[in-house]
PDB file of C-alpha atoms in Angstrom:
ATOM      1  CA  MET A  10       2.229  -6.008 -27.608  1.00 96.00           C
ATOM      2  CA  GLU A  11       2.607  -3.120 -25.201  1.00 96.00           C
ATOM      3  CA  GLN A  12      -0.114  -0.960 -23.722  1.00 96.00           C
ATOM      4  CA  VAL A  13      -0.025   1.935 -21.282  1.00 98.00           C
ATOM      5  CA  ILE A  14      -3.085   1.917 -19.012  1.00 98.00           C
ATOM      6  CA  LYS A  15      -3.940   5.052 -17.032  1.00 98.00           C
ATOM      7  CA  VAL A  16      -4.796   4.237 -13.425  1.00 98.00           C
ATOM      8  CA  GLU A  17      -6.133   6.535 -10.707  1.00 97.00           C
ATOM      9  CA  GLY A  18      -5.483   6.118  -7.002  1.00 95.00           C
ATOM     10  CA  MET A  19      -2.085   4.427  -6.837  1.00 97.00           C
ATOM     11  CA  THR A  20      -0.141   6.280  -4.167  1.00 95.00           C
ATOM     12  CA  CYS A  21       2.706   4.151  -2.855  1.00 96.00           C
ATOM     13  CA  GLY A  22       4.919   1.135  -3.254  1.00 95.00           C
ATOM     14  CA  HIS A  23       2.188  -1.137  -1.913  1.00 95.00           C
ATOM     15  CA  CYS A  24      -0.163   0.075  -4.636  1.00 97.00           C
ATOM     16  CA  LYS A  25       2.522  -0.468  -7.253  1.00 97.00           C
ATOM     17  CA  SER A  26       3.041  -4.032  -6.032  1.00 97.00           C
ATOM     18  CA  ALA A  27      -0.686  -4.734  -5.870  1.00 97.00           C
ATOM     19  CA  VAL A  28      -1.295  -3.648  -9.476  1.00 98.00           C
ATOM     20  CA  GLU A  29       1.841  -5.234 -10.909  1.00 98.00           C
ATOM     21  CA  GLY A  30       1.150  -8.447  -9.007  1.00 98.00           C
ATOM     22  CA  ALA A  31      -2.457  -8.700 -10.137  1.00 98.00           C
ATOM     23  CA  LEU A  32      -1.518  -8.137 -13.780  1.00 98.00           C
ATOM     24  CA  SER A  33       1.439 -10.517 -13.681  1.00 98.00           C
ATOM     25  CA  LYS A  34      -0.824 -13.311 -12.478  1.00 98.00           C
ATOM     26  CA  LEU A  35      -2.854 -13.147 -15.684  1.00 98.00           C
ATOM     27  CA  ASP A  36      -1.918 -15.734 -18.280  1.00 98.00           C
ATOM     28  CA  GLY A  37      -0.474 -13.870 -21.255  1.00 98.00           C
ATOM     29  CA  VAL A  38       0.973 -10.941 -19.315  1.00 98.00           C
ATOM     30  CA  LYS A  39       4.750 -10.871 -19.747  1.00 98.00           C
ATOM     31  CA  SER A  40       5.511  -7.806 -17.656  1.00 98.00           C
ATOM     32  CA  ALA A  41       3.754  -4.963 -15.859  1.00 98.00           C
ATOM     33  CA  ASN A  42       5.485  -1.809 -14.654  1.00 98.00           C
ATOM     34  CA  VAL A  43       3.708   0.857 -12.663  1.00 98.00           C
ATOM     35  CA  ASP A  44       4.832   4.476 -12.926  1.00 98.00           C
ATOM     36  CA  LEU A  45       3.394   6.101  -9.800  1.00 97.00           C
ATOM     37  CA  GLU A  46       4.345   9.625 -10.823  1.00 97.00           C
ATOM     38  CA  ASN A  47       2.657   9.400 -14.201  1.00 97.00           C
ATOM     39  CA  LYS A  48      -0.247   7.356 -12.852  1.00 98.00           C
ATOM     40  CA  ASN A  49      -0.038   4.507 -15.308  1.00 98.00           C
ATOM     41  CA  VAL A  50       1.049   0.941 -15.820  1.00 98.00           C
ATOM     42  CA  THR A  51       2.840  -0.306 -18.896  1.00 98.00           C
ATOM     43  CA  VAL A  52       1.906  -3.881 -19.738  1.00 98.00           C
ATOM     44  CA  ASP A  53       3.644  -6.171 -22.179  1.00 98.00           C
ATOM     45  CA  PHE A  54       1.208  -8.924 -23.119  1.00 98.00           C
ATOM     46  CA  ASP A  55       0.154 -11.523 -25.665  1.00 98.00           C
ATOM     47  CA  ASP A  56      -3.181 -10.321 -26.996  1.00 96.00           C
ATOM     48  CA  SER A  57      -4.104 -13.830 -28.149  1.00 97.00           C
ATOM     49  CA  LYS A  58      -4.136 -14.882 -24.488  1.00 98.00           C
ATOM     50  CA  VAL A  59      -5.355 -11.867 -22.515  1.00 98.00           C
ATOM     51  CA  SER A  60      -7.570  -8.910 -23.351  1.00 97.00           C
ATOM     52  CA  LEU A  61      -7.396  -5.286 -22.301  1.00 96.00           C
ATOM     53  CA  VAL A  62     -10.698  -5.786 -20.479  1.00 96.00           C
ATOM     54  CA  ASP A  63      -9.201  -8.656 -18.465  1.00 97.00           C
ATOM     55  CA  MET A  64      -6.325  -6.423 -17.422  1.00 98.00           C
ATOM     56  CA  GLU A  65      -8.577  -3.496 -16.570  1.00 98.00           C
ATOM     57  CA  THR A  66     -10.724  -5.781 -14.428  1.00 98.00           C
ATOM     58  CA  ALA A  67      -7.645  -7.070 -12.592  1.00 98.00           C
ATOM     59  CA  ILE A  68      -6.619  -3.488 -11.793  1.00 98.00           C
ATOM     60  CA  GLU A  69     -10.121  -2.512 -10.691  1.00 97.00           C
ATOM     61  CA  ASP A  70     -10.322  -5.603  -8.487  1.00 97.00           C
ATOM     62  CA  GLN A  71      -7.384  -4.156  -6.550  1.00 96.00           C
ATOM     63  CA  GLY A  72      -9.447  -1.043  -5.837  1.00 95.00           C
ATOM     64  CA  TYR A  73      -8.192   1.381  -8.479  1.00 97.00           C
ATOM     65  CA  ASP A  74      -9.966   3.259 -11.232  1.00 97.00           C
ATOM     66  CA  VAL A  75      -8.928   2.752 -14.826  1.00 98.00           C
ATOM     67  CA  GLU A  76      -9.242   5.687 -17.200  1.00 92.00           C
ATOM     68  CA  LYS A  77     -10.757   4.313 -20.400  1.00 83.00           C
TER      69      LYS A  77
ATOM     70  CA  MET B  18      -1.890   3.017  28.142  1.00 96.00           C
ATOM     71  CA  GLU B  19      -2.641   4.886  24.962  1.00 96.00           C
ATOM     72  CA  GLN B  20      -0.207   6.798  22.788  1.00 96.00           C
ATOM     73  CA  VAL B  21      -0.679   8.712  19.540  1.00 98.00           C
ATOM     74  CA  ILE B  22       2.384   8.378  17.300  1.00 98.00           C
ATOM     75  CA  LYS B  23       2.809  10.790  14.390  1.00 98.00           C
ATOM     76  CA  VAL B  24       3.830   8.965  11.208  1.00 98.00           C
ATOM     77  CA  GLU B  25       4.866  10.425   7.866  1.00 97.00           C
ATOM     78  CA  GLY B  26       4.350   8.755   4.512  1.00 95.00           C
ATOM     79  CA  MET B  27       1.219   6.658   5.004  1.00 97.00           C
ATOM     80  CA  THR B  28      -0.934   7.241   1.945  1.00 95.00           C
ATOM     81  CA  CYS B  29      -3.435   4.448   1.470  1.00 96.00           C
ATOM     82  CA  GLY B  30      -5.216   1.451   2.890  1.00 95.00           C
ATOM     83  CA  HIS B  31      -2.170  -0.738   2.254  1.00 95.00           C
ATOM     84  CA  CYS B  32      -0.055   1.606   4.374  1.00 97.00           C
ATOM     85  CA  LYS B  33      -2.674   1.570   7.102  1.00 97.00           C
ATOM     86  CA  SER B  34      -2.675  -2.232   7.111  1.00 97.00           C
ATOM     87  CA  ALA B  35       1.116  -2.429   7.077  1.00 97.00           C
ATOM     88  CA  VAL B  36       1.510  -0.173  10.110  1.00 98.00           C
ATOM     89  CA  GLU B  37      -1.398  -1.614  12.076  1.00 98.00           C
ATOM     90  CA  GLY B  38      -0.227  -5.150  11.280  1.00 98.00           C
ATOM     91  CA  ALA B  39       3.363  -4.524  12.331  1.00 98.00           C
ATOM     92  CA  LEU B  40       2.288  -2.958  15.622  1.00 98.00           C
ATOM     93  CA  SER B  41      -0.304  -5.608  16.385  1.00 98.00           C
ATOM     94  CA  LYS B  42       2.348  -8.319  16.070  1.00 98.00           C
ATOM     95  CA  LEU B  43       4.288  -6.853  18.994  1.00 98.00           C
ATOM     96  CA  ASP B  44       3.692  -8.562  22.313  1.00 98.00           C
ATOM     97  CA  GLY B  45       1.955  -6.053  24.571  1.00 98.00           C
ATOM     98  CA  VAL B  46       0.146  -4.116  21.845  1.00 98.00           C
ATOM     99  CA  LYS B  47      -3.594  -4.430  22.350  1.00 98.00           C
ATOM    100  CA  SER B  48      -4.747  -2.343  19.404  1.00 98.00           C
ATOM    101  CA  ALA B  49      -3.394  -0.035  16.725  1.00 98.00           C
ATOM    102  CA  ASN B  50      -5.524   2.315  14.651  1.00 98.00           C
ATOM    103  CA  VAL B  51      -4.104   4.392  11.827  1.00 98.00           C
ATOM    104  CA  ASP B  52      -5.725   7.716  10.952  1.00 98.00           C
ATOM    105  CA  LEU B  53      -4.496   8.425   7.430  1.00 97.00           C
ATOM    106  CA  GLU B  54      -5.931  11.933   7.300  1.00 97.00           C
ATOM    107  CA  ASN B  55      -4.277  13.038  10.511  1.00 97.00           C
ATOM    108  CA  LYS B  56      -1.095  11.079   9.814  1.00 98.00           C
ATOM    109  CA  ASN B  57      -0.942   9.192  13.056  1.00 98.00           C
ATOM    110  CA  VAL B  58      -1.523   5.861  14.719  1.00 98.00           C
ATOM    111  CA  THR B  59      -3.176   5.446  18.098  1.00 98.00           C
ATOM    112  CA  VAL B  60      -1.763   2.503  20.009  1.00 98.00           C
ATOM    113  CA  ASP B  61      -3.202   0.918  23.104  1.00 98.00           C
ATOM    114  CA  PHE B  62      -0.427  -1.040  24.807  1.00 98.00           C
ATOM    115  CA  ASP B  63       0.933  -2.502  28.017  1.00 98.00           C
ATOM    116  CA  ASP B  64       4.049  -0.496  28.794  1.00 96.00           C
ATOM    117  CA  SER B  65       5.425  -3.279  30.964  1.00 98.00           C
ATOM    118  CA  LYS B  66       5.675  -5.448  27.838  1.00 98.00           C
ATOM    119  CA  VAL B  67       6.479  -3.105  24.965  1.00 98.00           C
ATOM    120  CA  SER B  68       8.258   0.245  24.736  1.00 97.00           C
ATOM    121  CA  LEU B  69       7.602   3.280  22.584  1.00 96.00           C
ATOM    122  CA  VAL B  70      10.974   2.668  20.909  1.00 97.00           C
ATOM    123  CA  ASP B  71       9.909  -0.885  19.976  1.00 97.00           C
ATOM    124  CA  MET B  72       6.767   0.497  18.376  1.00 98.00           C
ATOM    125  CA  GLU B  73       8.602   3.267  16.549  1.00 98.00           C
ATOM    126  CA  THR B  74      11.071   0.727  15.199  1.00 98.00           C
ATOM    127  CA  ALA B  75       8.231  -1.502  13.974  1.00 98.00           C
ATOM    128  CA  ILE B  76       6.733   1.454  12.093  1.00 98.00           C
ATOM    129  CA  GLU B  77      10.082   2.494  10.615  1.00 97.00           C
ATOM    130  CA  ASP B  78      10.744  -1.084   9.516  1.00 97.00           C
ATOM    131  CA  GLN B  79       7.652  -0.748   7.317  1.00 96.00           C
ATOM    132  CA  GLY B  80       9.273   2.209   5.572  1.00 95.00           C
ATOM    133  CA  TYR B  81       7.659   5.157   7.336  1.00 97.00           C
ATOM    134  CA  ASP B  82       9.123   8.041   9.294  1.00 97.00           C
ATOM    135  CA  VAL B  83       8.111   8.600  12.883  1.00 98.00           C
ATOM    136  CA  GLU B  84       7.970  12.163  14.175  1.00 92.00           C
ATOM    137  CA  LYS B  85       9.641  12.124  17.599  1.00 83.00           C
TER     138      LYS B  85
END
């Protein structure tokens, strides 16, 4: 399934890579694409393997705030 | 000697690390400190070992514009 997660604080290509990389490492995440302009990341994932909370934690661990 | 180099496009801690890291790798650079707010990096270097052009190139190679 696909989910758009709103994320605050991503400013540049490094931020994009950090968030996409952290999400992609999670088992069950098929793809993660950050849209810097719209301040979000679109994640395609298998919800039997990974939860929204897991993904939010991965983003927060990179130093960004998730809008819930 | 110490030089303040104006740099455009640094937005976050990743950018700070990228610029400081690239400069610190140059032989002759003793320290490099990015000031994100004031858009510059202060470099302490041995001008017999490294030139301003070398340092500017290192910054540009990270994807930032140097104001000359």
